[in-house]
XYZ file of C-alpha atoms in Angstrom:
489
model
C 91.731 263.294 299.747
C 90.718 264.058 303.280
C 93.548 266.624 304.831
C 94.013 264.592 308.211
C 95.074 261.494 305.757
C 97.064 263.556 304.001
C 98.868 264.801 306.492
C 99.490 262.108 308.948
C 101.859 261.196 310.889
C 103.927 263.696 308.878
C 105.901 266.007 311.761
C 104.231 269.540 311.172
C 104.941 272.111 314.216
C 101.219 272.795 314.332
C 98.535 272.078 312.425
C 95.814 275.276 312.782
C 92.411 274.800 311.775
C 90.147 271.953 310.778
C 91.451 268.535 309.749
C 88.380 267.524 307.928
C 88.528 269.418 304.793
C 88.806 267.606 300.968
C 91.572 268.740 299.381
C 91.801 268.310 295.524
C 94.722 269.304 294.550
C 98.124 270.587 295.636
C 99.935 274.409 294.298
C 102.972 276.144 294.746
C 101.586 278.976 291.740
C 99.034 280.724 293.475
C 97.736 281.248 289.442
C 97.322 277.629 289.493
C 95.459 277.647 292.511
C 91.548 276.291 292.082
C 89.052 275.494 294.690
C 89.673 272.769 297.380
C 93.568 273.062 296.932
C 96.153 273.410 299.472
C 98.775 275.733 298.624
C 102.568 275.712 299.599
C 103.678 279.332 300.534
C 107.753 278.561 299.790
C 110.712 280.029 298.887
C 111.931 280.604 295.996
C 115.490 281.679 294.304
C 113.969 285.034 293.447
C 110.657 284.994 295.285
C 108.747 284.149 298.222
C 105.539 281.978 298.036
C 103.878 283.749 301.194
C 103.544 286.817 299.331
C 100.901 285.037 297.203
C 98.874 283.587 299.930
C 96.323 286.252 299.663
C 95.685 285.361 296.080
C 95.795 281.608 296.540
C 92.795 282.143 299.260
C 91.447 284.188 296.521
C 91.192 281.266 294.392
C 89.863 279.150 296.213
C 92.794 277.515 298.354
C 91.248 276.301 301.851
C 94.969 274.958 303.386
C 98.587 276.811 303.757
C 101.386 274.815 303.629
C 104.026 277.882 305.469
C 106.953 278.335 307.548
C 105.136 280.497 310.074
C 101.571 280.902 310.836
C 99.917 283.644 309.192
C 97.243 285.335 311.645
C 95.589 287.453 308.930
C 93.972 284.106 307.134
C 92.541 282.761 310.550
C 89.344 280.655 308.627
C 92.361 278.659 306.570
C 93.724 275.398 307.880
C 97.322 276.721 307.875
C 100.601 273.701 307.890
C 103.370 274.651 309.596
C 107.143 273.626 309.304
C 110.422 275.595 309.149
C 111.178 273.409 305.743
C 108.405 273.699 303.368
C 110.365 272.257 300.129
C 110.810 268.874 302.333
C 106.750 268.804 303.587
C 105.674 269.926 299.886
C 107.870 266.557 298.365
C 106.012 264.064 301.076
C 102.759 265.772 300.629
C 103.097 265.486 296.773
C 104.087 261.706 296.975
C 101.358 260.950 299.274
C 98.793 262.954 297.128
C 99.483 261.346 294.319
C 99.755 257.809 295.863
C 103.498 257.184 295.620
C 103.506 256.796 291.857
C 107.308 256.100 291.527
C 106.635 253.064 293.847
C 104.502 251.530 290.666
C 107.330 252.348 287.838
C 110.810 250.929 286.577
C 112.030 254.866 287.076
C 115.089 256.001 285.262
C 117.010 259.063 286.031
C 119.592 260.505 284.023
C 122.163 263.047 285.168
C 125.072 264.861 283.473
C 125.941 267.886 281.596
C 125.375 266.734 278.355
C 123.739 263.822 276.607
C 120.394 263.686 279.193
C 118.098 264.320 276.343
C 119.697 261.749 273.973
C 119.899 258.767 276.855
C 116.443 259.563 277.740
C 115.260 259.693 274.421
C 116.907 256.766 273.231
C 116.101 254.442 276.865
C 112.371 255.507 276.370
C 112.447 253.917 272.712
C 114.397 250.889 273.775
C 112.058 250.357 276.590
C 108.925 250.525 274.454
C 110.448 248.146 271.970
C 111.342 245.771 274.049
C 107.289 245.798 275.644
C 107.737 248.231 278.570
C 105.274 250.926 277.655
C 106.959 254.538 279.359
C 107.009 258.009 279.931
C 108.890 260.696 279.333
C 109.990 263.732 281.332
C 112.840 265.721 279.294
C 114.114 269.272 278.203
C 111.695 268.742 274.594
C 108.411 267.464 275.832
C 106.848 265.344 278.185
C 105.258 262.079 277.143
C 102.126 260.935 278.773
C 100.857 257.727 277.051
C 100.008 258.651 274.032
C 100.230 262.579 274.423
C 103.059 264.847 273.720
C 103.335 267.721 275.699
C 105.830 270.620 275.146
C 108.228 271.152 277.997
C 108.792 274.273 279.887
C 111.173 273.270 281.923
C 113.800 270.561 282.029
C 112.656 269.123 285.230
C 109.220 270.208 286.645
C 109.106 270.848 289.995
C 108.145 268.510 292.335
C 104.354 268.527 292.431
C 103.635 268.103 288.616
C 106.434 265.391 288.776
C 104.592 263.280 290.645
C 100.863 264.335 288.833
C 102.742 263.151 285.549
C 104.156 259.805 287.027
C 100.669 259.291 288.453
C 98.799 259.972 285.085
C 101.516 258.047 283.016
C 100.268 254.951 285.547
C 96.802 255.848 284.628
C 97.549 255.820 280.673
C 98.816 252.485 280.578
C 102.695 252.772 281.630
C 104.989 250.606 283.342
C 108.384 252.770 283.578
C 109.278 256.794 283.410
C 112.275 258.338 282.115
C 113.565 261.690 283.358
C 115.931 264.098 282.767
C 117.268 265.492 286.191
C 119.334 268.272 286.039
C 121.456 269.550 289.005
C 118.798 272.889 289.209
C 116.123 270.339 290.362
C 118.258 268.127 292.446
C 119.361 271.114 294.525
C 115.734 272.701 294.639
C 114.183 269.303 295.695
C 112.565 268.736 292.628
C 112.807 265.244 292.540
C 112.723 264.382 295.596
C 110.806 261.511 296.989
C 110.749 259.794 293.247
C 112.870 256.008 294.030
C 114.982 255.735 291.444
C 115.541 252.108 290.400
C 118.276 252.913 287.427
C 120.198 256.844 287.548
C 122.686 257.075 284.887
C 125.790 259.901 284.826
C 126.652 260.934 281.241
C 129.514 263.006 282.095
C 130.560 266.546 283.710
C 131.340 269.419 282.278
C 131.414 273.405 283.427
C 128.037 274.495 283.265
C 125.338 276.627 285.041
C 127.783 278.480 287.212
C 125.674 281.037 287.103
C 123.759 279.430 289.545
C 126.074 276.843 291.594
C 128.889 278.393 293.292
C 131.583 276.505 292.147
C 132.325 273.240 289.585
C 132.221 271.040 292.819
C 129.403 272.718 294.246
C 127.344 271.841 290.495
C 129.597 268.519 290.631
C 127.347 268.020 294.509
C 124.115 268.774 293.423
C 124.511 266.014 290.861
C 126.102 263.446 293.042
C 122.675 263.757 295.137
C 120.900 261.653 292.365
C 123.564 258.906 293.129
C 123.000 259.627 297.052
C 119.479 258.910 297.398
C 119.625 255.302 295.705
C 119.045 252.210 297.977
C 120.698 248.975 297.528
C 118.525 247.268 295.426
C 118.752 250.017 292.672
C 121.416 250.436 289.867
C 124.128 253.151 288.946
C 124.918 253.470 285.634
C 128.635 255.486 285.383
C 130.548 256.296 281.854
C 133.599 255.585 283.411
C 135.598 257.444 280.810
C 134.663 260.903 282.410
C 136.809 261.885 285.399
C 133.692 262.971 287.967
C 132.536 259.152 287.204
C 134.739 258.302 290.713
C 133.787 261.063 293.009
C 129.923 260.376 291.659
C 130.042 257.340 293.076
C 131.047 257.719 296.333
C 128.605 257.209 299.088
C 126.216 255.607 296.422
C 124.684 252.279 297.677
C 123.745 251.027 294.561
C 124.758 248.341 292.318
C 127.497 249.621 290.146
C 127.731 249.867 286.085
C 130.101 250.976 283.943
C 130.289 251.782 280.343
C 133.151 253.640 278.449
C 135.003 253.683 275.444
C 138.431 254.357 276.573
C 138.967 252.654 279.941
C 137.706 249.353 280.730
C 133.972 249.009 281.496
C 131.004 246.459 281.880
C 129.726 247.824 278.734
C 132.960 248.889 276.295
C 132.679 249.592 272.509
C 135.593 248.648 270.608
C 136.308 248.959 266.825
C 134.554 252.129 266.388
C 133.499 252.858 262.453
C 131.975 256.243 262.583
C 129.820 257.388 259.241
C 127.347 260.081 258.742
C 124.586 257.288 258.655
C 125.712 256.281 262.210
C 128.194 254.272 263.904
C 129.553 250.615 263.609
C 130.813 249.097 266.757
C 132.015 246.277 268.621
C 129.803 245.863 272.224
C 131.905 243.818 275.169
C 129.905 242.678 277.664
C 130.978 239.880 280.049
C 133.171 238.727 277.487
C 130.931 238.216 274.545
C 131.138 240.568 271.362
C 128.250 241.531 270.130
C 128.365 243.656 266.312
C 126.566 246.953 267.090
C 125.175 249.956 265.322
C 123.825 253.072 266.391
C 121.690 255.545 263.792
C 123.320 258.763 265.197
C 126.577 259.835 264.648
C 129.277 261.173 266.650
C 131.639 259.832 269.352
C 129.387 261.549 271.843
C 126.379 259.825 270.454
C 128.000 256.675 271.339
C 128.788 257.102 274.482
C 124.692 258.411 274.468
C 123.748 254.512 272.944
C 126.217 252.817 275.658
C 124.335 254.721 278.410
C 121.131 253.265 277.289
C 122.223 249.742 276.547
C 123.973 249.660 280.060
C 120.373 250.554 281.382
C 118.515 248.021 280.072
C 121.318 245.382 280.351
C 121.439 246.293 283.848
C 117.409 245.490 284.291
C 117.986 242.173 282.820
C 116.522 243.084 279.415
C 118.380 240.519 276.422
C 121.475 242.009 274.810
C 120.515 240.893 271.617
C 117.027 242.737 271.459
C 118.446 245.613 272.425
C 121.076 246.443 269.850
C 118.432 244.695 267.264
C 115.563 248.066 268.440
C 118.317 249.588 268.334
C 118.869 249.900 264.776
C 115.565 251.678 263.695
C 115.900 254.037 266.812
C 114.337 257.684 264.488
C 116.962 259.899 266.595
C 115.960 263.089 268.998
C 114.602 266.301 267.450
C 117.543 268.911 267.415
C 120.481 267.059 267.830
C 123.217 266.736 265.688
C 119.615 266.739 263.207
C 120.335 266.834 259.700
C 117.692 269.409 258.054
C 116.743 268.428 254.679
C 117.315 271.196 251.875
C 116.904 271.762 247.847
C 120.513 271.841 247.451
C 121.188 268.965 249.015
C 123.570 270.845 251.627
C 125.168 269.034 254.779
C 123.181 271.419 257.446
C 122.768 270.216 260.864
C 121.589 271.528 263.929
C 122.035 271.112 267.616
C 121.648 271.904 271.153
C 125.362 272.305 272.136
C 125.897 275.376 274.383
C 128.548 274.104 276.655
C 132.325 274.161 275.306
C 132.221 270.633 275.298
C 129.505 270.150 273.666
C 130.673 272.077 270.964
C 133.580 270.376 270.910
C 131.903 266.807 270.796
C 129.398 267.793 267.718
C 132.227 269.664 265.544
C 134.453 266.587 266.470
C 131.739 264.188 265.597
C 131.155 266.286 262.312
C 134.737 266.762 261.392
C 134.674 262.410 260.943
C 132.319 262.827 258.389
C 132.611 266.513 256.861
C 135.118 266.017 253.463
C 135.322 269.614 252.621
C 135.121 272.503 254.902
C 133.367 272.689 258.978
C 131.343 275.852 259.242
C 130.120 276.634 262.562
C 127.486 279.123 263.550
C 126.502 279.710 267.832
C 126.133 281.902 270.186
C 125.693 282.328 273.473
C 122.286 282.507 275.844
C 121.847 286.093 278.032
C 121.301 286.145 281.395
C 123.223 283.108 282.159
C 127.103 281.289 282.949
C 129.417 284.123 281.249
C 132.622 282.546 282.514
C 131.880 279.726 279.467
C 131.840 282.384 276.379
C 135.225 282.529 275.461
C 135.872 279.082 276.107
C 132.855 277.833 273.525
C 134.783 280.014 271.161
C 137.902 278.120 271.348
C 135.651 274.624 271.174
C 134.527 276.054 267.773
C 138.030 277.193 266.520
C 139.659 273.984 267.203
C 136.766 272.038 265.172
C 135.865 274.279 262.303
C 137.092 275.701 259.834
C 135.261 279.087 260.131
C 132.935 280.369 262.825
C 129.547 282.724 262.783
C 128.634 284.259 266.127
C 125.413 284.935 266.237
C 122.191 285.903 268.700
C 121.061 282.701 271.054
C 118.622 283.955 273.300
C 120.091 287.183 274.276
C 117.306 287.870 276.679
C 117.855 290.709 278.275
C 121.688 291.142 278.094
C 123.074 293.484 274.879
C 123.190 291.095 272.165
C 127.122 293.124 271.120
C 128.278 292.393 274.564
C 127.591 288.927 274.394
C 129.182 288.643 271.850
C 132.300 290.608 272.721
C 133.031 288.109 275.302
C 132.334 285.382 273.166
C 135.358 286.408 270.488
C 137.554 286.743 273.182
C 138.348 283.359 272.779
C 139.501 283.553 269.708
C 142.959 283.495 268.734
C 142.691 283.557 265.044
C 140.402 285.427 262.368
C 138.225 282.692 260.956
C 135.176 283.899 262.720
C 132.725 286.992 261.926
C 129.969 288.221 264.225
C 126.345 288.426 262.699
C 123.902 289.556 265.499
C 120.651 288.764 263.368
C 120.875 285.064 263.459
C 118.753 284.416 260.179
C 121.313 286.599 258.403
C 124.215 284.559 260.189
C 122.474 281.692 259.024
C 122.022 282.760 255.541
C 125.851 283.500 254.868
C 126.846 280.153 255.738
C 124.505 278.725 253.653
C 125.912 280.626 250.878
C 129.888 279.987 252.004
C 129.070 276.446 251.827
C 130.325 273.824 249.362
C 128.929 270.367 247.961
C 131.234 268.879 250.306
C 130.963 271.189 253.639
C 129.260 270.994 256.344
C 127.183 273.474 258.061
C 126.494 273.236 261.917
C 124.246 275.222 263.830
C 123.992 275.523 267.120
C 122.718 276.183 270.694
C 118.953 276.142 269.766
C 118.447 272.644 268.582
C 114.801 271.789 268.800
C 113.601 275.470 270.168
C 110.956 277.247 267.904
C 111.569 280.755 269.371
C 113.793 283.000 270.467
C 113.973 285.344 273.533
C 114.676 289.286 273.636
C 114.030 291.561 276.422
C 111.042 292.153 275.953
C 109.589 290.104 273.138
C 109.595 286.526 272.404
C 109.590 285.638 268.792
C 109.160 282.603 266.723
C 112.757 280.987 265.384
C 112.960 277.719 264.247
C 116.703 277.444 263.247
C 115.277 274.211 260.943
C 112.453 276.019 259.369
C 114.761 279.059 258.307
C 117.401 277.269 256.730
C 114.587 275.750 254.359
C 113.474 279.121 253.330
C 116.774 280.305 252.951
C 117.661 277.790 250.557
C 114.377 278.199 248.932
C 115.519 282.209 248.384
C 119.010 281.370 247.264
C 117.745 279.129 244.815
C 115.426 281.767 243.694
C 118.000 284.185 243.804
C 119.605 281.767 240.971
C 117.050 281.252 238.899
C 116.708 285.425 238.404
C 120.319 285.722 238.057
């Protein structure tokens, strides 16, 4: 694309240098950087893009997207504006031909249950003939391609390459996780939502937002930028669900369990197969079931039904594709074993999280609840003893263990951790395949063993290393060595 039509009529200070260039792609990495691209010099949390301009001209990068012109690079067409992050969004749309513009795009918010809803929307769209993408905290899903995700939300620029190239690959509607990290770093902005759903709100990331309101903010923003014509989904049964919807000019939908909602579920059966329930909606009953168990999973399956309901999609179909939905790698995922042991594991890292799978375990767990978790280095410490106390009041017996300590002492994580224990049912184990192991072997034919925090992640972060962990593939060869361990007995 020619520069001056990429840049027109947007309101740059000063534009120095030639107009006329072809520029092929657009870079905030300056290691992404190839020929012919224009490269945004912003700033970061932790670093400063025009550091990097020298090795972004280096690679080839004939334009400068900066907050002040740079004299030293006087044969580069250099952008100027005082707000990069709000240039680099338009410039991103407009490169990439306002892809959101030619998608039913779905946004889901919350502290927990975005990969779930997303997950479980993206089926229920394809099933019901709406080929989509995916853009999630597991992968990315471009037509038919899988990609592994590195972060959550990408930032703006490959947001809108993927939207493009899902167009390209046959798709008709996106799906995205948006957490409140890329709503407050402009991640997402220009993408027109036409459905954003809020799962719920919980303490989380304060770390990095300020405050509970200030991480409650950066989610309402989602809500914010919706026009009239678009939908917001609420579950009306978490207490943010009011202030999220404030200043939101979209059409309003609810869906809850405990209050009353557009979308209610009544007569709640929960087994390990799933859960039978009753679905309300303008009056009419209709007998549900959902393939994932767990309270929280059902408020996961009302998010997605009140998403398609609200695009006019049958009632009927739905719950129908709903039945045969496979379930998301990592959560609440049962891991098949020799010895036929209940062994799940999840995601959960937020007290309530915890809380919700140990609940959601405890309706089907006869015998005894055996928790192991930890807690990830280098991020919200305020949370540790309070994911303790989540696991006391759900299991029967907790293992602390190594998340991704990163580079935080593994002991002193978990120092603070126990500190929110009140009883002794707990014992640390740093090495997390050993921590893993001994529950294994303190479980019964009728216990349950949950483990958690790592979910679908094959590794695990140190300092200075990062090694492969799959929390799935080591309970299979611990069984396998216990059973062996048997035999030779």
């Amino acid at each position: 694309m020619k520069l001056k039509k990429l840049i027109k009529d947007l309101p740059f200070q000063a534009v120095k240098g030639s107009k006329e260039l072809e520029i092929t792609g657009l870079s905030s990495n300056s290691k992404l950087v190839c020929p012919g691209h224009l490269f945004i010099a912003k700033k970061g949390t932790h670093d400063d893009g025009s550091k990097y301009i020298p090795e972004a001209v280096m690679a080839g990068a004939q334009a400068l997207l900066t907050d002040m012109y740079d004299p030293g690079f006087k044969h580069i067409t250099q952008l100027i504006h005082p707000d990069v992050k709000s240039m680099e969004s338009s410039l991103a749309d407009r490169f990439y031909d306002h892809p959101s513009q030619d998608l039913l795009m779905v946004g889901v918010t919350g502290t927990n249950g975005k990969t779930t809803s997303t997950f479980l929307i993206k089926y229920l769209l394809d099933q019901m003939g709406l080929k989509s993408g995916l853009i999630g905290t597991i992968e990315y899903i471009i037509g038919e391609t899988r990609y592994p995700a590195t972060r959550t939300t990408p930032d703006v620029i490959m947001n809108h390459k993927m939207l493009r190239e899902m167009i390209q690959q046959g798709s008709h509607a996106a799906v995205m996780e948006v957490t409140s990290h890329a709503l407050d770093q402009n991640r997402v902005e220009r993408i027109g939502y036409d459905v954003a759903v809020f799962t719920n709100l919980t303490p989380e990331h304060l770390d990095y937002h300020p405050s509970l309101q200030a991480y409650a903010e950066a989610k309402r923003k989602l809500f914010l930028s919706l026009n009239e014509k678009a939908v917001a989904v609420f579950n009306v049964d978490s207490d943010y669900s009011e202030f999220m919807s404030r200043g939101c000019l979209a059409q309003k939908i609810t869906y809850g369990i405990e209050n009353a909602a557009d979308f209610q579920a009544r007569n709640i059966e929960m087994k390990p197969e799933g859960t039978f329930f009753e679905l309300v909606f303008k009056g009419i009953s209709y007998q549900s079931f959902t393939p994932m168990p767990g309270r929280f999973n059902l408020y996961n399956t009302l998010a997605a039904i009140a998403t398609l309901g609200s695009k006019g999609f049958e009632i009927e179909a739905v719950i129908e594709a709903l039945k045969s939905f496979p379930g998301v790698p990592g959560r609440l995922e049962y891991v098949p074993n020799a010895e036929n042991l209940k062994v799940f594991v999840d995601f959960a890292h937020t007290q309530d999280a915890l809380k919700n799978v140990f609940t959601s375990a405890r309706e089907f767990c006869k015998g005894k609840l055996i928790g192991v978790f930890g807690c990830g280095g280098d991020r919200d410490r305020q949370k540790r003893p309070f994911m303790a106390q989540a696991v006391e009041e759900a299991a029967d017996f907790a293992i602390v263990t190594n998340d991704n300590p990163r580079r935080e002492d593994p002991e002193s994580i978990a120092q603070e951790v126990i500190e929110g224990f009140s009883g002794s049912n707990y014992i640390v184990i740093l090495d997390r395949r050993e921590a893993i192991r001994h529950a294994l072997e303190k479980a019964g034919p009728n216990d349950a063993v949950i483990i958690c925090g790592k979910g679908h992640e094959p590794y695990q972060i140190f300092a200075h290393k990062t090694v492969e962990f799959d929390d799935r593939k080591v309970v299979t060869e611990e069984v396998q060595k216990l059973q062996s361990e048997k035999v030779q007995a």
